[in-house]
Short mmCIF file of C-alpha atoms and ligand atoms in Angstrom, two decimals:
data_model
loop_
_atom_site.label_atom_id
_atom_site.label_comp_id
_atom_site.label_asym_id
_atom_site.label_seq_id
_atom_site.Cartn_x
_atom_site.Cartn_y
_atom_site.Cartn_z
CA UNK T 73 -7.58 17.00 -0.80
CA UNK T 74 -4.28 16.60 0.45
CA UNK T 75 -1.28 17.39 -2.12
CA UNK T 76 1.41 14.81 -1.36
CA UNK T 77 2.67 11.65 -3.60
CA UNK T 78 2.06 8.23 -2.49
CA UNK T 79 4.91 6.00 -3.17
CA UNK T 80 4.08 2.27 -3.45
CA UNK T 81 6.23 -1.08 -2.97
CA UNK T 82 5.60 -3.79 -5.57
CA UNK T 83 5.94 -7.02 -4.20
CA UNK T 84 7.51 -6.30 -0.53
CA UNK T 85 5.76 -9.54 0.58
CA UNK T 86 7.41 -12.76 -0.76
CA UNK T 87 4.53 -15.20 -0.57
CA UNK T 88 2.74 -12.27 -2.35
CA UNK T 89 5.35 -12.41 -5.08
CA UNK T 90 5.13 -15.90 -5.41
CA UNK T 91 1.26 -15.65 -6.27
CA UNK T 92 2.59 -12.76 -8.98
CA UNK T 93 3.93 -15.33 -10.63
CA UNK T 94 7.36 -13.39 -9.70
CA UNK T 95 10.69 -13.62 -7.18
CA UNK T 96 11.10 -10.71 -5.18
CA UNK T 97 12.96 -8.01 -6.53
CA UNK T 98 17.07 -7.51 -5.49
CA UNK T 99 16.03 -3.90 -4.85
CA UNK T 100 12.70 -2.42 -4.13
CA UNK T 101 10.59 -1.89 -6.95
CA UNK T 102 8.65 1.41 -6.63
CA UNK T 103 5.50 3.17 -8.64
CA UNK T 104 3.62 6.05 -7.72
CA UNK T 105 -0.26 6.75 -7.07
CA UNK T 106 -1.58 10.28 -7.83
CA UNK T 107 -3.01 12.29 -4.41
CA UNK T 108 -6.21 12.67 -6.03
CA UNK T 109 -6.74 8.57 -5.51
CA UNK T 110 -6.87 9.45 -1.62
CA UNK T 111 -10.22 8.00 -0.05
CA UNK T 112 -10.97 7.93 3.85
CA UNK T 113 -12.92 5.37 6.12
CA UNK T 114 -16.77 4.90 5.21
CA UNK T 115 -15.90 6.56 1.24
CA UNK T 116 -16.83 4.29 -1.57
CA UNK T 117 -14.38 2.64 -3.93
CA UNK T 118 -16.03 3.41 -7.43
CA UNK T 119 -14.31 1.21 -10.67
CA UNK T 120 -15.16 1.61 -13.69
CA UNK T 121 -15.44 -1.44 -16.16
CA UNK T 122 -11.74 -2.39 -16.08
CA UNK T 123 -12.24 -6.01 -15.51
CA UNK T 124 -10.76 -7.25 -12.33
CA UNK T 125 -10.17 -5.19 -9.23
CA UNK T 126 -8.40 -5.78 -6.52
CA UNK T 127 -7.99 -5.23 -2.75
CA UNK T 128 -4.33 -5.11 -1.42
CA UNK T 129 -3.85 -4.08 2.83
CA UNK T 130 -0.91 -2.39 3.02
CA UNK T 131 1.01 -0.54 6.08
CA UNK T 132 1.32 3.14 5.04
CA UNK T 133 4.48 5.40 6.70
CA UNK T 134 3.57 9.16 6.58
CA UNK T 135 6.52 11.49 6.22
CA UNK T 136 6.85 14.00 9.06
CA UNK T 137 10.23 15.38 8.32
CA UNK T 138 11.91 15.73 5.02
CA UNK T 139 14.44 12.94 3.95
CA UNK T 140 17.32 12.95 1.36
CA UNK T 141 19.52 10.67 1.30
CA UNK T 142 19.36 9.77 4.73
CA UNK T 143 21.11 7.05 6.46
CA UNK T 144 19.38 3.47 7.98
CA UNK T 145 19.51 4.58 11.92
CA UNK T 146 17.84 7.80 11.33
CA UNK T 147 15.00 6.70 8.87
CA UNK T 148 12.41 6.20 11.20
CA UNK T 149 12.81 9.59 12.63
CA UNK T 150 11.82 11.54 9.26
CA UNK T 151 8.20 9.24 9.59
CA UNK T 152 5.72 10.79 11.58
CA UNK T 153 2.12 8.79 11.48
CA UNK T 154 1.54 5.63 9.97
CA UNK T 155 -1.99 4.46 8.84
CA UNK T 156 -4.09 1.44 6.85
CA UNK T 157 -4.21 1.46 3.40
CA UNK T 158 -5.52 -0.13 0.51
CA UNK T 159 -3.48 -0.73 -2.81
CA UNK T 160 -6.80 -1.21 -4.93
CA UNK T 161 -5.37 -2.38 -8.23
CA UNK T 162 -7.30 -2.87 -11.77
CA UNK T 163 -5.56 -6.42 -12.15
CA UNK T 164 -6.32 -7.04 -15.85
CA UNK T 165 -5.05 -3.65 -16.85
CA UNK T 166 -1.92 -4.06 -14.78
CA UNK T 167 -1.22 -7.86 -15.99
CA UNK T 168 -1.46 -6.30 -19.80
CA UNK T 169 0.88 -3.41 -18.97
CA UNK T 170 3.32 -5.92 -17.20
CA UNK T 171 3.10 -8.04 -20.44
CA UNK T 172 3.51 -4.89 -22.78
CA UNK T 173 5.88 -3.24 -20.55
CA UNK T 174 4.41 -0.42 -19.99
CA UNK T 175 3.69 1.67 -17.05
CA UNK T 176 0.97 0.82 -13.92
CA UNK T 177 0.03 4.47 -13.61
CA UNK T 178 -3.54 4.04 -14.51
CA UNK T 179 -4.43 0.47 -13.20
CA UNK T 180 -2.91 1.81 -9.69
CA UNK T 181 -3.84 5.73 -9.71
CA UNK T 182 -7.52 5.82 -10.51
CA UNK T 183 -9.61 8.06 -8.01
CA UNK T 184 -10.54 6.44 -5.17
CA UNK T 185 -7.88 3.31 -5.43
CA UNK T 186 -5.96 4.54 -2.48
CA UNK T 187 -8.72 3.78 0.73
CA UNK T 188 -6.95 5.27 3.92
CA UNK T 189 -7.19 5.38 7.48
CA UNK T 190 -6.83 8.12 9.71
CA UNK T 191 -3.09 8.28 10.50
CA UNK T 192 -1.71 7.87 13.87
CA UNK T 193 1.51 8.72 15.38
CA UNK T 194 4.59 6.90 14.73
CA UNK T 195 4.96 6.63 18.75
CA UNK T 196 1.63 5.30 19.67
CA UNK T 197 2.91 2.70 18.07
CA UNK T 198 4.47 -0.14 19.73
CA UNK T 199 6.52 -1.69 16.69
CA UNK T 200 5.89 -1.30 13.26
CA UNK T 201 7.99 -4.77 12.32
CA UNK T 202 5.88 -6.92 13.64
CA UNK T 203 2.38 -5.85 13.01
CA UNK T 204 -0.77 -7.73 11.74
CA UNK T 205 -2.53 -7.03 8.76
CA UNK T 206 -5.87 -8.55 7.87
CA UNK T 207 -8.62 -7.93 5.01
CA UNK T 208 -12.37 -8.89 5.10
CA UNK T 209 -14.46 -8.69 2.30
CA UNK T 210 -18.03 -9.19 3.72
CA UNK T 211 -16.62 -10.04 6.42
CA UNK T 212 -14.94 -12.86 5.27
CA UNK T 213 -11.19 -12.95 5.97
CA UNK T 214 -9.22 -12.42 2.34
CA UNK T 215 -5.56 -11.36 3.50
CA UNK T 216 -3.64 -11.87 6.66
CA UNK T 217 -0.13 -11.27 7.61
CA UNK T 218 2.88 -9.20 9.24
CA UNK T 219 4.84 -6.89 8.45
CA UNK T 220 8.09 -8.93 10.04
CA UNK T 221 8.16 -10.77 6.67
CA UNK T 222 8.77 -7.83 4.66
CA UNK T 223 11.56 -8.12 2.38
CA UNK T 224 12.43 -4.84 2.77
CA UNK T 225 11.95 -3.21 6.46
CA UNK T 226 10.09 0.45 6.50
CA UNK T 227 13.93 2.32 7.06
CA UNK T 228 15.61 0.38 4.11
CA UNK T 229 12.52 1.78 2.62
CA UNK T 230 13.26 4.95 3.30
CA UNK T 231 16.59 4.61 2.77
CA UNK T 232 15.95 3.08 -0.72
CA UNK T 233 13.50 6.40 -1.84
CA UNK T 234 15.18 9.03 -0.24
CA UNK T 235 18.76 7.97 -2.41
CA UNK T 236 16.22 9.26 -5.71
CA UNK T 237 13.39 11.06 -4.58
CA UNK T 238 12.92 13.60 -1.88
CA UNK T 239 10.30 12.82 0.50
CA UNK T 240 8.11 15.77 1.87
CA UNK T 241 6.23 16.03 4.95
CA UNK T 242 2.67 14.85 4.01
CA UNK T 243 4.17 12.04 1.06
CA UNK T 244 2.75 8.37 2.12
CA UNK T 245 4.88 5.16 1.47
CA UNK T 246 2.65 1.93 1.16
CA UNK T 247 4.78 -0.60 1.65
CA UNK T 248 3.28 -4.01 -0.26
CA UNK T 249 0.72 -6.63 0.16
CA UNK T 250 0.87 -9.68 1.59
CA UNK T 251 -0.64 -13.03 -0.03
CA UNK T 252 -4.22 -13.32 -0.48
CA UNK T 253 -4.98 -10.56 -2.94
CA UNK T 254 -8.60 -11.41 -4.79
CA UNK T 255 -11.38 -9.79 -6.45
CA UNK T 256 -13.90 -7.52 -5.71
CA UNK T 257 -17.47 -7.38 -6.93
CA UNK T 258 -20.11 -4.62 -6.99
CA UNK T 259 -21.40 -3.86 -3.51
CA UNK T 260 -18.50 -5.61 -1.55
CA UNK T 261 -18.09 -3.68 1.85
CA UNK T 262 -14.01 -4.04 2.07
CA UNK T 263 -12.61 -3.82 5.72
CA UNK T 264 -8.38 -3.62 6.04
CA UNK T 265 -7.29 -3.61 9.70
CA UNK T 266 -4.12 -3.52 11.46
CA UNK T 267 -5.09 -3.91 15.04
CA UNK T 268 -3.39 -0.98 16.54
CA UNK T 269 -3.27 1.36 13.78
CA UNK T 270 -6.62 1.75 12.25
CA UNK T 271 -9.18 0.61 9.93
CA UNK T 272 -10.28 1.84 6.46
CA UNK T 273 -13.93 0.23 5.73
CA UNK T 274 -14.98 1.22 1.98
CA UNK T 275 -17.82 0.03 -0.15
CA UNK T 276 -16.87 -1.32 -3.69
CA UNK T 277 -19.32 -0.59 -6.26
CA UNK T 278 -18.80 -0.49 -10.34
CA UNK T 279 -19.47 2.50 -12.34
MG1 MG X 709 0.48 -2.97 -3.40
#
């Protein structure tokens, strides 16, 4: 297992936001998923009775250099591979800590919520702001975007984190969903694609 920390995006997407029920955020709004939630292609996505589950296709940057505080024109240079990845999310559990306002760190950060592909260099790559994301469940096309309508590019990302918290070579930023998020039920095969990146296929099954 690889030691790193996984920084998410909340609501990076605005038609996402919108189907939170929320306006996106005047700065980016950031939570953390453990390491030990890392899955690969062809692993299986095992919930336990949480209530709903969701899938969220996300583009992941993997840190190749570490960044502090480092300025707009040289953020892309400290990422080194980026990759697929799937936010899963225990909905119910995150809509009641919303409403209590408490943390997400157990509705995002179970093992095996973070499905990932194998990462590929940063410069196979042709351009990272403008790149198609899609997720089938069954086959059956649930989310589809790109990432030009982020709200917050990948360097004002980096930017953003690296003002608080250090990234280290090996951390993964996913950062956000676009609309479409939905449900999953026991023995869904999920499929999130960007078409020159990767693919991370998982089976969903309840335990
Ligand atoms: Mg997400």
């Amino acid at each position: 297992m690889q030691h790193c920390k996984i920084v998410c995006v909340g609501q990076n997407y605005r038609a996402h936001a919108e189907e939170m029920r929320s306006v996106p955020p005047a700065e980016p709004m950031l939570f953390l998923k453990p390491s030990s939630a890392i899955i690969g292609d062809g692993e299986t996505i095992e919930a336990p009775d949480v209530g709903r589950v969701d899938h969220e296709v996300e583009l992941a940057l993997v840190i190749g250099r570490s960044a502090h505080r480092v300025r707009e024109e040289d953020a892309l240079s400290h990422v080194s591979h980026v990759a697929v990845f799937n936010d899963v999310t225990a909905r119910d559990m995150q809509t009641a800590a919303r409403r209590a306002g408490n943390p997400w760190t157990l509705a995002k950060g179970m093992d095996t919520f973070a499905p990932m592909s194998r990462p590929v260099p940063l410069s196979r790559v042709k351009d990272v702001h403008d790149l198609d994301l899609e997720l089938r469940v069954n086959g059956e096309v649930r989310q589809r975007g790109n990432t030009s309508d982020m709200v917050f590019s990948p360097e004002k990302l980096v930017v953003y984190i690296s003002r608080f918290m250090t990234l280290e070579p090996g951390d993964i930023i996913a950062t956000g969903t676009p609309e479409g998020v939905s449900a999953l039920q026991d023995g869904d095969r999920v499929e999130a694609t960007i078409p020159g990146v990767g693919v991370v296929r998982n089976l969903f099954r309840r335990v």
